[in-house]
mmCIF file of N, CA and C in Angstrom:
data_model
loop_
_atom_site.group_PDB
_atom_site.id
_atom_site.type_symbol
_atom_site.label_atom_id
_atom_site.label_comp_id
_atom_site.label_asym_id
_atom_site.label_seq_id
_atom_site.Cartn_x
_atom_site.Cartn_y
_atom_site.Cartn_z
ATOM 1 N N MET A 915 32.988 36.093 -26.396
ATOM 2 C CA MET A 915 32.720 34.835 -27.053
ATOM 3 C C MET A 915 32.347 33.751 -26.038
ATOM 4 N N TYR A 916 33.044 33.733 -24.905
ATOM 5 C CA TYR A 916 32.749 32.727 -23.894
ATOM 6 C C TYR A 916 31.357 32.919 -23.285
ATOM 7 N N LYS A 917 30.899 34.187 -23.257
ATOM 8 C CA LYS A 917 29.562 34.449 -22.729
ATOM 9 C C LYS A 917 28.511 33.781 -23.603
ATOM 10 N N TRP A 918 28.679 33.786 -24.918
ATOM 11 C CA TRP A 918 27.726 33.148 -25.822
ATOM 12 C C TRP A 918 27.736 31.629 -25.659
ATOM 13 N N ILE A 919 28.892 31.066 -25.490
ATOM 14 C CA ILE A 919 28.991 29.613 -25.300
ATOM 15 C C ILE A 919 28.304 29.212 -23.991
ATOM 16 N N MET A 920 28.567 29.982 -22.943
ATOM 17 C CA MET A 920 27.938 29.692 -21.660
ATOM 18 C C MET A 920 26.421 29.864 -21.749
ATOM 19 N N PHE A 921 25.958 30.890 -22.475
ATOM 20 C CA PHE A 921 24.537 31.105 -22.651
ATOM 21 C C PHE A 921 23.889 29.937 -23.389
ATOM 22 N N VAL A 922 24.523 29.439 -24.451
ATOM 23 C CA VAL A 922 23.992 28.316 -25.225
ATOM 24 C C VAL A 922 23.937 27.051 -24.358
ATOM 25 N N ILE A 923 24.994 26.800 -23.586
ATOM 26 C CA ILE A 923 25.016 25.622 -22.709
ATOM 27 C C ILE A 923 23.921 25.738 -21.645
ATOM 28 N N PHE A 924 23.769 26.922 -21.061
ATOM 29 C CA PHE A 924 22.733 27.136 -20.050
ATOM 30 C C PHE A 924 21.342 26.949 -20.648
ATOM 31 N N ALA A 925 21.100 27.495 -21.833
ATOM 32 C CA ALA A 925 19.798 27.368 -22.489
ATOM 33 C C ALA A 925 19.500 25.915 -22.824
ATOM 34 N N ALA A 926 20.503 25.176 -23.323
ATOM 35 C CA ALA A 926 20.305 23.758 -23.649
ATOM 36 C C ALA A 926 20.023 22.947 -22.393
ATOM 37 N N ALA A 927 20.742 23.224 -21.308
ATOM 38 C CA ALA A 927 20.517 22.506 -20.050
ATOM 39 C C ALA A 927 19.130 22.816 -19.494
ATOM 40 N N SER A 928 18.709 24.058 -19.601
ATOM 41 C CA SER A 928 17.372 24.437 -19.131
ATOM 42 C C SER A 928 16.290 23.739 -19.943
ATOM 43 N N ALA A 929 16.457 23.726 -21.263
ATOM 44 C CA ALA A 929 15.474 23.054 -22.124
ATOM 45 C C ALA A 929 15.415 21.566 -21.822
ATOM 46 N N LEU A 930 16.576 20.937 -21.623
ATOM 47 C CA LEU A 930 16.613 19.515 -21.284
ATOM 48 C C LEU A 930 15.940 19.270 -19.937
ATOM 49 N N GLY A 931 16.177 20.123 -18.968
ATOM 50 C CA GLY A 931 15.549 19.985 -17.653
ATOM 51 C C GLY A 931 14.039 20.094 -17.727
ATOM 52 N N ILE A 932 13.539 21.060 -18.475
ATOM 53 C CA ILE A 932 12.089 21.219 -18.633
ATOM 54 C C ILE A 932 11.494 20.004 -19.338
ATOM 55 N N TYR A 933 12.162 19.503 -20.372
ATOM 56 C CA TYR A 933 11.693 18.309 -21.082
ATOM 57 C C TYR A 933 11.616 17.112 -20.140
ATOM 58 N N LEU A 934 12.656 16.878 -19.353
ATOM 59 C CA LEU A 934 12.663 15.736 -18.436
ATOM 60 C C LEU A 934 11.604 15.873 -17.359
ATOM 61 N N MET A 935 11.407 17.073 -16.856
ATOM 62 C CA MET A 935 10.371 17.268 -15.832
ATOM 63 C C MET A 935 8.986 17.015 -16.401
ATOM 64 N N ALA A 936 8.761 17.387 -17.648
ATOM 65 C CA ALA A 936 7.438 17.229 -18.253
ATOM 66 C C ALA A 936 7.148 15.788 -18.664
ATOM 67 N N THR A 937 8.152 15.031 -19.041
ATOM 68 C CA THR A 937 7.907 13.683 -19.558
ATOM 69 C C THR A 937 8.175 12.581 -18.547
ATOM 70 N N GLN A 938 8.912 12.846 -17.500
ATOM 71 C CA GLN A 938 9.275 11.808 -16.542
ATOM 72 C C GLN A 938 8.486 11.886 -15.235
ATOM 73 N N LEU A 939 7.389 12.605 -15.239
ATOM 74 C CA LEU A 939 6.579 12.694 -14.033
ATOM 75 C C LEU A 939 5.922 11.349 -13.741
ATOM 76 N N PRO A 940 5.760 10.986 -12.469
ATOM 77 C CA PRO A 940 5.099 9.720 -12.153
ATOM 78 C C PRO A 940 3.623 9.789 -12.519
ATOM 79 N N GLU A 941 3.043 8.620 -12.760
ATOM 80 C CA GLU A 941 1.628 8.563 -13.108
ATOM 81 C C GLU A 941 0.779 8.931 -11.900
ATOM 82 N N LYS A 942 -0.408 9.453 -12.182
ATOM 83 C CA LYS A 942 -1.321 9.804 -11.105
ATOM 84 C C LYS A 942 -1.797 8.517 -10.433
ATOM 85 N N PRO A 943 -1.991 8.546 -9.098
ATOM 86 C CA PRO A 943 -2.461 7.349 -8.413
ATOM 87 C C PRO A 943 -3.860 6.962 -8.883
ATOM 88 N N VAL A 944 -4.096 5.665 -8.952
ATOM 89 C CA VAL A 944 -5.379 5.140 -9.399
ATOM 90 C C VAL A 944 -6.177 4.705 -8.181
ATOM 91 N N ASP A 945 -7.426 5.114 -8.101
ATOM 92 C CA ASP A 945 -8.304 4.700 -7.017
ATOM 93 C C ASP A 945 -8.876 3.327 -7.367
ATOM 94 N N GLU A 946 -8.291 2.282 -6.793
ATOM 95 C CA GLU A 946 -8.717 0.926 -7.103
ATOM 96 C C GLU A 946 -10.125 0.635 -6.595
ATOM 97 N N ALA A 947 -10.525 1.284 -5.519
ATOM 98 C CA ALA A 947 -11.838 1.026 -4.922
ATOM 99 C C ALA A 947 -12.975 1.528 -5.808
ATOM 100 N N ALA A 948 -12.709 2.492 -6.673
ATOM 101 C CA ALA A 948 -13.761 3.062 -7.514
ATOM 102 C C ALA A 948 -14.283 2.064 -8.545
ATOM 103 N N SER A 949 -13.453 1.102 -8.935
ATOM 104 C CA SER A 949 -13.863 0.159 -9.968
ATOM 105 C C SER A 949 -14.452 -1.133 -9.401
ATOM 106 N N LEU A 950 -14.657 -1.198 -8.098
ATOM 107 C CA LEU A 950 -15.185 -2.413 -7.480
ATOM 108 C C LEU A 950 -16.696 -2.488 -7.644
ATOM 109 N N PRO A 951 -17.234 -3.704 -7.757
ATOM 110 C CA PRO A 951 -18.694 -3.839 -7.840
ATOM 111 C C PRO A 951 -19.364 -3.455 -6.521
ATOM 112 N N PRO A 952 -20.654 -3.117 -6.556
ATOM 113 C CA PRO A 952 -21.366 -2.746 -5.326
ATOM 114 C C PRO A 952 -21.322 -3.889 -4.308
ATOM 115 N N GLY A 953 -21.179 -3.531 -3.048
ATOM 116 C CA GLY A 953 -21.116 -4.533 -1.988
ATOM 117 C C GLY A 953 -19.727 -5.096 -1.763
ATOM 118 N N THR A 954 -18.752 -4.598 -2.516
ATOM 119 C CA THR A 954 -17.369 -5.049 -2.356
ATOM 120 C C THR A 954 -16.540 -3.893 -1.805
ATOM 121 N N VAL A 955 -15.739 -4.195 -0.813
ATOM 122 C CA VAL A 955 -14.923 -3.189 -0.145
ATOM 123 C C VAL A 955 -13.464 -3.615 -0.238
ATOM 124 N N MET A 956 -12.572 -2.666 -0.518
ATOM 125 C CA MET A 956 -11.149 -2.969 -0.516
ATOM 126 C C MET A 956 -10.530 -2.427 0.763
ATOM 127 N N VAL A 957 -9.813 -3.294 1.459
ATOM 128 C CA VAL A 957 -9.079 -2.900 2.662
ATOM 129 C C VAL A 957 -7.601 -2.989 2.311
ATOM 130 N N LYS A 958 -6.955 -1.835 2.264
ATOM 131 C CA LYS A 958 -5.535 -1.761 1.930
ATOM 132 C C LYS A 958 -4.748 -1.681 3.235
ATOM 133 N N ILE A 959 -3.921 -2.686 3.472
ATOM 134 C CA ILE A 959 -3.128 -2.775 4.691
ATOM 135 C C ILE A 959 -1.690 -2.437 4.330
ATOM 136 N N GLU A 960 -1.170 -1.378 4.930
ATOM 137 C CA GLU A 960 0.200 -0.967 4.655
ATOM 138 C C GLU A 960 1.087 -1.353 5.837
ATOM 139 N N ALA A 961 2.160 -2.096 5.536
ATOM 140 C CA ALA A 961 3.104 -2.534 6.565
ATOM 141 C C ALA A 961 4.384 -1.726 6.450
ATOM 142 N N ASN A 962 4.929 -1.349 7.597
ATOM 143 C CA ASN A 962 6.109 -0.485 7.637
ATOM 144 C C ASN A 962 7.283 -1.164 8.327
ATOM 145 N N ALA A 963 8.463 -0.618 8.102
ATOM 146 C CA ALA A 963 9.687 -1.176 8.684
ATOM 147 C C ALA A 963 9.761 -0.969 10.190
ATOM 148 N N ASP A 964 8.943 -0.066 10.735
ATOM 149 C CA ASP A 964 8.967 0.146 12.189
ATOM 150 C C ASP A 964 8.018 -0.825 12.895
ATOM 151 N N PHE A 965 7.709 -1.941 12.238
ATOM 152 C CA PHE A 965 6.909 -3.035 12.796
ATOM 153 C C PHE A 965 5.509 -2.581 13.171
ATOM 154 N N THR A 966 4.870 -1.832 12.272
ATOM 155 C CA THR A 966 3.504 -1.385 12.488
ATOM 156 C C THR A 966 2.718 -1.523 11.187
ATOM 157 N N PHE A 967 1.413 -1.642 11.346
ATOM 158 C CA PHE A 967 0.495 -1.499 10.227
ATOM 159 C C PHE A 967 -0.003 -0.060 10.255
ATOM 160 N N ASP A 968 -0.497 0.447 9.128
ATOM 161 C CA ASP A 968 -0.858 1.860 9.058
ATOM 162 C C ASP A 968 -2.070 2.231 9.906
ATOM 163 N N GLN A 969 -2.889 1.243 10.316
ATOM 164 C CA GLN A 969 -4.047 1.523 11.161
ATOM 165 C C GLN A 969 -4.121 0.484 12.274
ATOM 166 N N PRO A 970 -4.587 0.893 13.446
ATOM 167 C CA PRO A 970 -4.752 -0.091 14.526
ATOM 168 C C PRO A 970 -5.953 -1.003 14.289
ATOM 169 N N GLU A 971 -6.952 -0.505 13.534
ATOM 170 C CA GLU A 971 -8.151 -1.285 13.206
ATOM 171 C C GLU A 971 -8.601 -0.967 11.783
ATOM 172 N N TYR A 972 -9.124 -1.986 11.116
ATOM 173 C CA TYR A 972 -9.724 -1.832 9.793
ATOM 174 C C TYR A 972 -11.171 -2.273 9.941
ATOM 175 N N LYS A 973 -12.119 -1.414 9.575
ATOM 176 C CA LYS A 973 -13.534 -1.707 9.801
ATOM 177 C C LYS A 973 -14.242 -2.046 8.499
ATOM 178 N N VAL A 974 -15.065 -3.095 8.553
ATOM 179 C CA VAL A 974 -15.926 -3.500 7.439
ATOM 180 C C VAL A 974 -17.287 -3.875 8.012
ATOM 181 N N LYS A 975 -18.254 -4.063 7.122
ATOM 182 C CA LYS A 975 -19.602 -4.436 7.547
ATOM 183 C C LYS A 975 -19.842 -5.925 7.307
ATOM 184 N N LYS A 976 -20.619 -6.519 8.178
ATOM 185 C CA LYS A 976 -20.979 -7.929 8.056
ATOM 186 C C LYS A 976 -21.711 -8.158 6.735
ATOM 187 N N GLY A 977 -21.311 -9.197 6.016
ATOM 188 C CA GLY A 977 -21.925 -9.534 4.740
ATOM 189 C C GLY A 977 -21.211 -8.953 3.531
ATOM 190 N N ASP A 978 -20.296 -8.033 3.749
ATOM 191 C CA ASP A 978 -19.550 -7.444 2.633
ATOM 192 C C ASP A 978 -18.556 -8.443 2.051
ATOM 193 N N LYS A 979 -18.343 -8.337 0.743
ATOM 194 C CA LYS A 979 -17.198 -8.995 0.128
ATOM 195 C C LYS A 979 -16.030 -8.054 0.346
ATOM 196 N N VAL A 980 -14.964 -8.571 0.902
ATOM 197 C CA VAL A 980 -13.820 -7.742 1.262
ATOM 198 C C VAL A 980 -12.600 -8.224 0.498
ATOM 199 N N ILE A 981 -11.936 -7.298 -0.161
ATOM 200 C CA ILE A 981 -10.653 -7.598 -0.799
ATOM 201 C C ILE A 981 -9.576 -7.037 0.118
ATOM 202 N N LEU A 982 -8.807 -7.937 0.709
ATOM 203 C CA LEU A 982 -7.696 -7.536 1.567
ATOM 204 C C LEU A 982 -6.447 -7.442 0.706
ATOM 205 N N LYS A 983 -5.771 -6.306 0.760
ATOM 206 C CA LYS A 983 -4.586 -6.097 -0.059
ATOM 207 C C LYS A 983 -3.456 -5.609 0.829
ATOM 208 N N LEU A 984 -2.336 -6.332 0.808
ATOM 209 C CA LEU A 984 -1.171 -5.955 1.599
ATOM 210 C C LEU A 984 -0.190 -5.183 0.734
ATOM 211 N N VAL A 985 0.258 -4.047 1.250
ATOM 212 C CA VAL A 985 1.268 -3.234 0.581
ATOM 213 C C VAL A 985 2.425 -3.054 1.564
ATOM 214 N N ASN A 986 3.583 -3.553 1.204
ATOM 215 C CA ASN A 986 4.777 -3.375 2.026
ATOM 216 C C ASN A 986 5.400 -2.032 1.684
ATOM 217 N N LYS A 987 5.218 -1.056 2.561
ATOM 218 C CA LYS A 987 5.814 0.259 2.347
ATOM 219 C C LYS A 987 7.321 0.193 2.527
ATOM 220 N N SER A 988 7.751 -0.566 3.507
ATOM 221 C CA SER A 988 9.170 -0.780 3.728
ATOM 222 C C SER A 988 9.336 -2.080 4.501
ATOM 223 N N GLY A 989 10.330 -2.827 4.134
ATOM 224 C CA GLY A 989 10.533 -4.126 4.745
ATOM 225 C C GLY A 989 9.716 -5.193 4.030
ATOM 226 N N ILE A 990 9.861 -6.434 4.488
ATOM 227 C CA ILE A 990 9.114 -7.555 3.924
ATOM 228 C C ILE A 990 8.223 -8.113 5.030
ATOM 229 N N HIS A 991 6.918 -8.046 4.805
ATOM 230 C CA HIS A 991 5.953 -8.458 5.810
ATOM 231 C C HIS A 991 4.877 -9.333 5.169
ATOM 232 N N GLY A 992 4.059 -9.921 6.016
ATOM 233 C CA GLY A 992 2.896 -10.681 5.594
ATOM 234 C C GLY A 992 1.765 -10.355 6.552
ATOM 235 N N VAL A 993 0.558 -10.803 6.222
ATOM 236 C CA VAL A 993 -0.586 -10.608 7.105
ATOM 237 C C VAL A 993 -1.316 -11.933 7.230
ATOM 238 N N ALA A 994 -1.622 -12.314 8.467
ATOM 239 C CA ALA A 994 -2.407 -13.515 8.718
ATOM 240 C C ALA A 994 -3.564 -13.152 9.640
ATOM 241 N N ILE A 995 -4.744 -13.645 9.274
ATOM 242 C CA ILE A 995 -5.923 -13.559 10.143
ATOM 243 C C ILE A 995 -6.411 -14.999 10.274
ATOM 244 N N PRO A 996 -5.915 -15.728 11.273
ATOM 245 C CA PRO A 996 -6.209 -17.158 11.373
ATOM 246 C C PRO A 996 -7.700 -17.489 11.430
ATOM 247 N N ASP A 997 -8.495 -16.683 12.138
ATOM 248 C CA ASP A 997 -9.926 -16.978 12.281
ATOM 249 C C ASP A 997 -10.682 -16.874 10.964
ATOM 250 N N LEU A 998 -10.147 -16.141 9.997
ATOM 251 C CA LEU A 998 -10.806 -15.979 8.693
ATOM 252 C C LEU A 998 -10.042 -16.692 7.579
ATOM 253 N N GLU A 999 -9.032 -17.465 7.937
ATOM 254 C CA GLU A 999 -8.213 -18.219 6.985
ATOM 255 C C GLU A 999 -7.586 -17.308 5.926
ATOM 256 N N VAL A 1000 -7.025 -16.205 6.394
ATOM 257 C CA VAL A 1000 -6.353 -15.251 5.511
ATOM 258 C C VAL A 1000 -4.851 -15.339 5.769
ATOM 259 N N ASP A 1001 -4.080 -15.449 4.695
ATOM 260 C CA ASP A 1001 -2.621 -15.416 4.800
ATOM 261 C C ASP A 1001 -2.082 -14.739 3.547
ATOM 262 N N LEU A 1002 -1.617 -13.520 3.706
ATOM 263 C CA LEU A 1002 -1.072 -12.745 2.589
ATOM 264 C C LEU A 1002 0.436 -12.658 2.754
ATOM 265 N N GLN A 1003 1.159 -13.211 1.798
ATOM 266 C CA GLN A 1003 2.619 -13.139 1.803
ATOM 267 C C GLN A 1003 3.144 -13.642 0.477
ATOM 268 N N GLY A 1004 4.390 -13.297 0.196
ATOM 269 C CA GLY A 1004 5.035 -13.766 -1.031
ATOM 270 C C GLY A 1004 4.332 -13.267 -2.280
ATOM 271 N N ASP A 1005 3.906 -14.197 -3.140
ATOM 272 C CA ASP A 1005 3.220 -13.839 -4.386
ATOM 273 C C ASP A 1005 1.744 -13.533 -4.175
ATOM 274 N N LYS A 1006 1.193 -13.937 -3.054
ATOM 275 C CA LYS A 1006 -0.237 -13.735 -2.785
ATOM 276 C C LYS A 1006 -0.391 -12.549 -1.829
ATOM 277 N N MET A 1007 -0.527 -11.358 -2.396
ATOM 278 C CA MET A 1007 -0.635 -10.145 -1.592
ATOM 279 C C MET A 1007 -2.063 -9.606 -1.547
ATOM 280 N N GLU A 1008 -3.002 -10.359 -2.115
ATOM 281 C CA GLU A 1008 -4.393 -9.928 -2.167
ATOM 282 C C GLU A 1008 -5.286 -11.152 -2.037
ATOM 283 N N GLN A 1009 -6.375 -11.024 -1.258
ATOM 284 C CA GLN A 1009 -7.311 -12.132 -1.089
ATOM 285 C C GLN A 1009 -8.703 -11.580 -0.892
ATOM 286 N N GLU A 1010 -9.675 -12.230 -1.526
ATOM 287 C CA GLU A 1010 -11.071 -11.827 -1.369
ATOM 288 C C GLU A 1010 -11.753 -12.779 -0.407
ATOM 289 N N ILE A 1011 -12.463 -12.202 0.563
ATOM 290 C CA ILE A 1011 -13.216 -13.002 1.519
ATOM 291 C C ILE A 1011 -14.600 -12.386 1.678
ATOM 292 N N THR A 1012 -15.544 -13.165 2.165
ATOM 293 C CA THR A 1012 -16.856 -12.658 2.543
ATOM 294 C C THR A 1012 -16.974 -12.826 4.046
ATOM 295 N N VAL A 1013 -17.166 -11.727 4.750
ATOM 296 C CA VAL A 1013 -17.267 -11.784 6.202
ATOM 297 C C VAL A 1013 -18.729 -11.916 6.594
ATOM 298 N N ASP A 1014 -19.050 -13.059 7.186
ATOM 299 C CA ASP A 1014 -20.445 -13.318 7.540
ATOM 300 C C ASP A 1014 -20.655 -13.418 9.041
ATOM 301 N N GLN A 1015 -19.643 -13.068 9.804
ATOM 302 C CA GLN A 1015 -19.794 -13.052 11.253
ATOM 303 C C GLN A 1015 -19.173 -11.776 11.811
ATOM 304 N N ALA A 1016 -19.911 -11.152 12.745
ATOM 305 C CA ALA A 1016 -19.408 -9.931 13.367
ATOM 306 C C ALA A 1016 -18.354 -10.295 14.404
ATOM 307 N N GLY A 1017 -17.465 -9.361 14.652
ATOM 308 C CA GLY A 1017 -16.446 -9.597 15.664
ATOM 309 C C GLY A 1017 -15.197 -8.784 15.402
ATOM 310 N N LYS A 1018 -14.223 -8.993 16.264
ATOM 311 C CA LYS A 1018 -12.944 -8.314 16.172
ATOM 312 C C LYS A 1018 -11.888 -9.398 15.983
ATOM 313 N N PHE A 1019 -11.269 -9.415 14.796
ATOM 314 C CA PHE A 1019 -10.336 -10.471 14.428
ATOM 315 C C PHE A 1019 -8.914 -9.922 14.417
ATOM 316 N N GLU A 1020 -8.046 -10.597 15.170
ATOM 317 C CA GLU A 1020 -6.650 -10.158 15.240
ATOM 318 C C GLU A 1020 -5.917 -10.521 13.963
ATOM 319 N N MET A 1021 -5.141 -9.578 13.465
ATOM 320 C CA MET A 1021 -4.247 -9.853 12.344
ATOM 321 C C MET A 1021 -2.829 -9.567 12.818
ATOM 322 N N HIS A 1022 -1.907 -10.354 12.311
ATOM 323 C CA HIS A 1022 -0.513 -10.178 12.695
ATOM 324 C C HIS A 1022 0.387 -10.426 11.494
ATOM 325 N N CYS A 1023 1.623 -9.995 11.627
ATOM 326 C CA CYS A 1023 2.601 -10.210 10.564
ATOM 327 C C CYS A 1023 2.948 -11.694 10.530
ATOM 328 N N SER A 1024 2.910 -12.281 9.345
ATOM 329 C CA SER A 1024 3.137 -13.723 9.210
ATOM 330 C C SER A 1024 4.532 -14.065 8.698
ATOM 331 N N ILE A 1025 5.387 -13.071 8.562
ATOM 332 C CA ILE A 1025 6.767 -13.294 8.121
ATOM 333 C C ILE A 1025 7.690 -12.725 9.196
ATOM 334 N N MET A 1026 8.623 -13.521 9.663
ATOM 335 C CA MET A 1026 9.580 -13.040 10.661
ATOM 336 C C MET A 1026 10.358 -11.870 10.062
ATOM 337 N N CYS A 1027 10.100 -10.672 10.587
ATOM 338 C CA CYS A 1027 10.633 -9.466 9.954
ATOM 339 C C CYS A 1027 11.629 -8.698 10.817
ATOM 340 N N GLY A 1028 11.892 -9.163 12.012
ATOM 341 C CA GLY A 1028 12.869 -8.478 12.850
ATOM 342 C C GLY A 1028 12.482 -8.476 14.305
ATOM 343 N N THR A 1029 13.119 -7.599 15.075
ATOM 344 C CA THR A 1029 12.955 -7.601 16.528
ATOM 345 C C THR A 1029 11.559 -7.194 16.992
ATOM 346 N N GLY A 1030 10.840 -6.399 16.221
ATOM 347 C CA GLY A 1030 9.502 -5.969 16.614
ATOM 348 C C GLY A 1030 8.396 -6.819 16.032
ATOM 349 N N HIS A 1031 8.742 -7.952 15.446
ATOM 350 C CA HIS A 1031 7.770 -8.812 14.763
ATOM 351 C C HIS A 1031 6.630 -9.247 15.685
ATOM 352 N N ALA A 1032 6.936 -9.631 16.902
ATOM 353 C CA ALA A 1032 5.911 -10.144 17.824
ATOM 354 C C ALA A 1032 4.868 -9.085 18.176
ATOM 355 N N ASP A 1033 5.222 -7.817 18.089
ATOM 356 C CA ASP A 1033 4.288 -6.734 18.426
ATOM 357 C C ASP A 1033 3.547 -6.184 17.217
ATOM 358 N N MET A 1034 3.778 -6.744 16.044
ATOM 359 C CA MET A 1034 3.173 -6.221 14.818
ATOM 360 C C MET A 1034 1.778 -6.807 14.655
ATOM 361 N N LYS A 1035 0.798 -6.120 15.242
ATOM 362 C CA LYS A 1035 -0.582 -6.601 15.256
ATOM 363 C C LYS A 1035 -1.546 -5.469 14.936
ATOM 364 N N SER A 1036 -2.706 -5.856 14.440
ATOM 365 C CA SER A 1036 -3.801 -4.940 14.184
ATOM 366 C C SER A 1036 -5.078 -5.771 14.244
ATOM 367 N N TYR A 1037 -6.233 -5.144 13.926
ATOM 368 C CA TYR A 1037 -7.497 -5.865 14.005
ATOM 369 C C TYR A 1037 -8.382 -5.562 12.809
ATOM 370 N N LEU A 1038 -9.127 -6.576 12.371
ATOM 371 C CA LEU A 1038 -10.188 -6.396 11.394
ATOM 372 C C LEU A 1038 -11.486 -6.447 12.179
ATOM 373 N N VAL A 1039 -12.208 -5.334 12.201
ATOM 374 C CA VAL A 1039 -13.446 -5.242 12.957
ATOM 375 C C VAL A 1039 -14.615 -5.366 11.991
ATOM 376 N N VAL A 1040 -15.448 -6.385 12.213
ATOM 377 C CA VAL A 1040 -16.632 -6.611 11.385
ATOM 378 C C VAL A 1040 -17.836 -6.162 12.193
ATOM 379 N N GLU A 1041 -18.516 -5.129 11.703
ATOM 380 C CA GLU A 1041 -19.652 -4.547 12.442
ATOM 381 C C GLU A 1041 -20.965 -5.117 11.960
#
């Protein structure tokens, strides 16, 4: 008799597990760049708790409309590019700019985030 009870409990738990796995899966990632108009480029900047950005350089072309988007993977960070008047932090995590001059522009974290804050730098390269 106990074998039947254990079998029913096991079957119910298995069915519940399969149901939860099928219905609670995360949504597929959306490619935000695919819906942008021609001539517009999205630059996604990911900031990490180890005081780094995900890339040492982000490259765009002169004349492009650029949407800069900051994603904090871990920790609380900001991005500032003083020469292009960009400051992403707080509620403003995205900004659209038009780059009309070639060059290499330094970007740095604009929020005091810890001991490695001063070294948290990257570059926006406009070709």
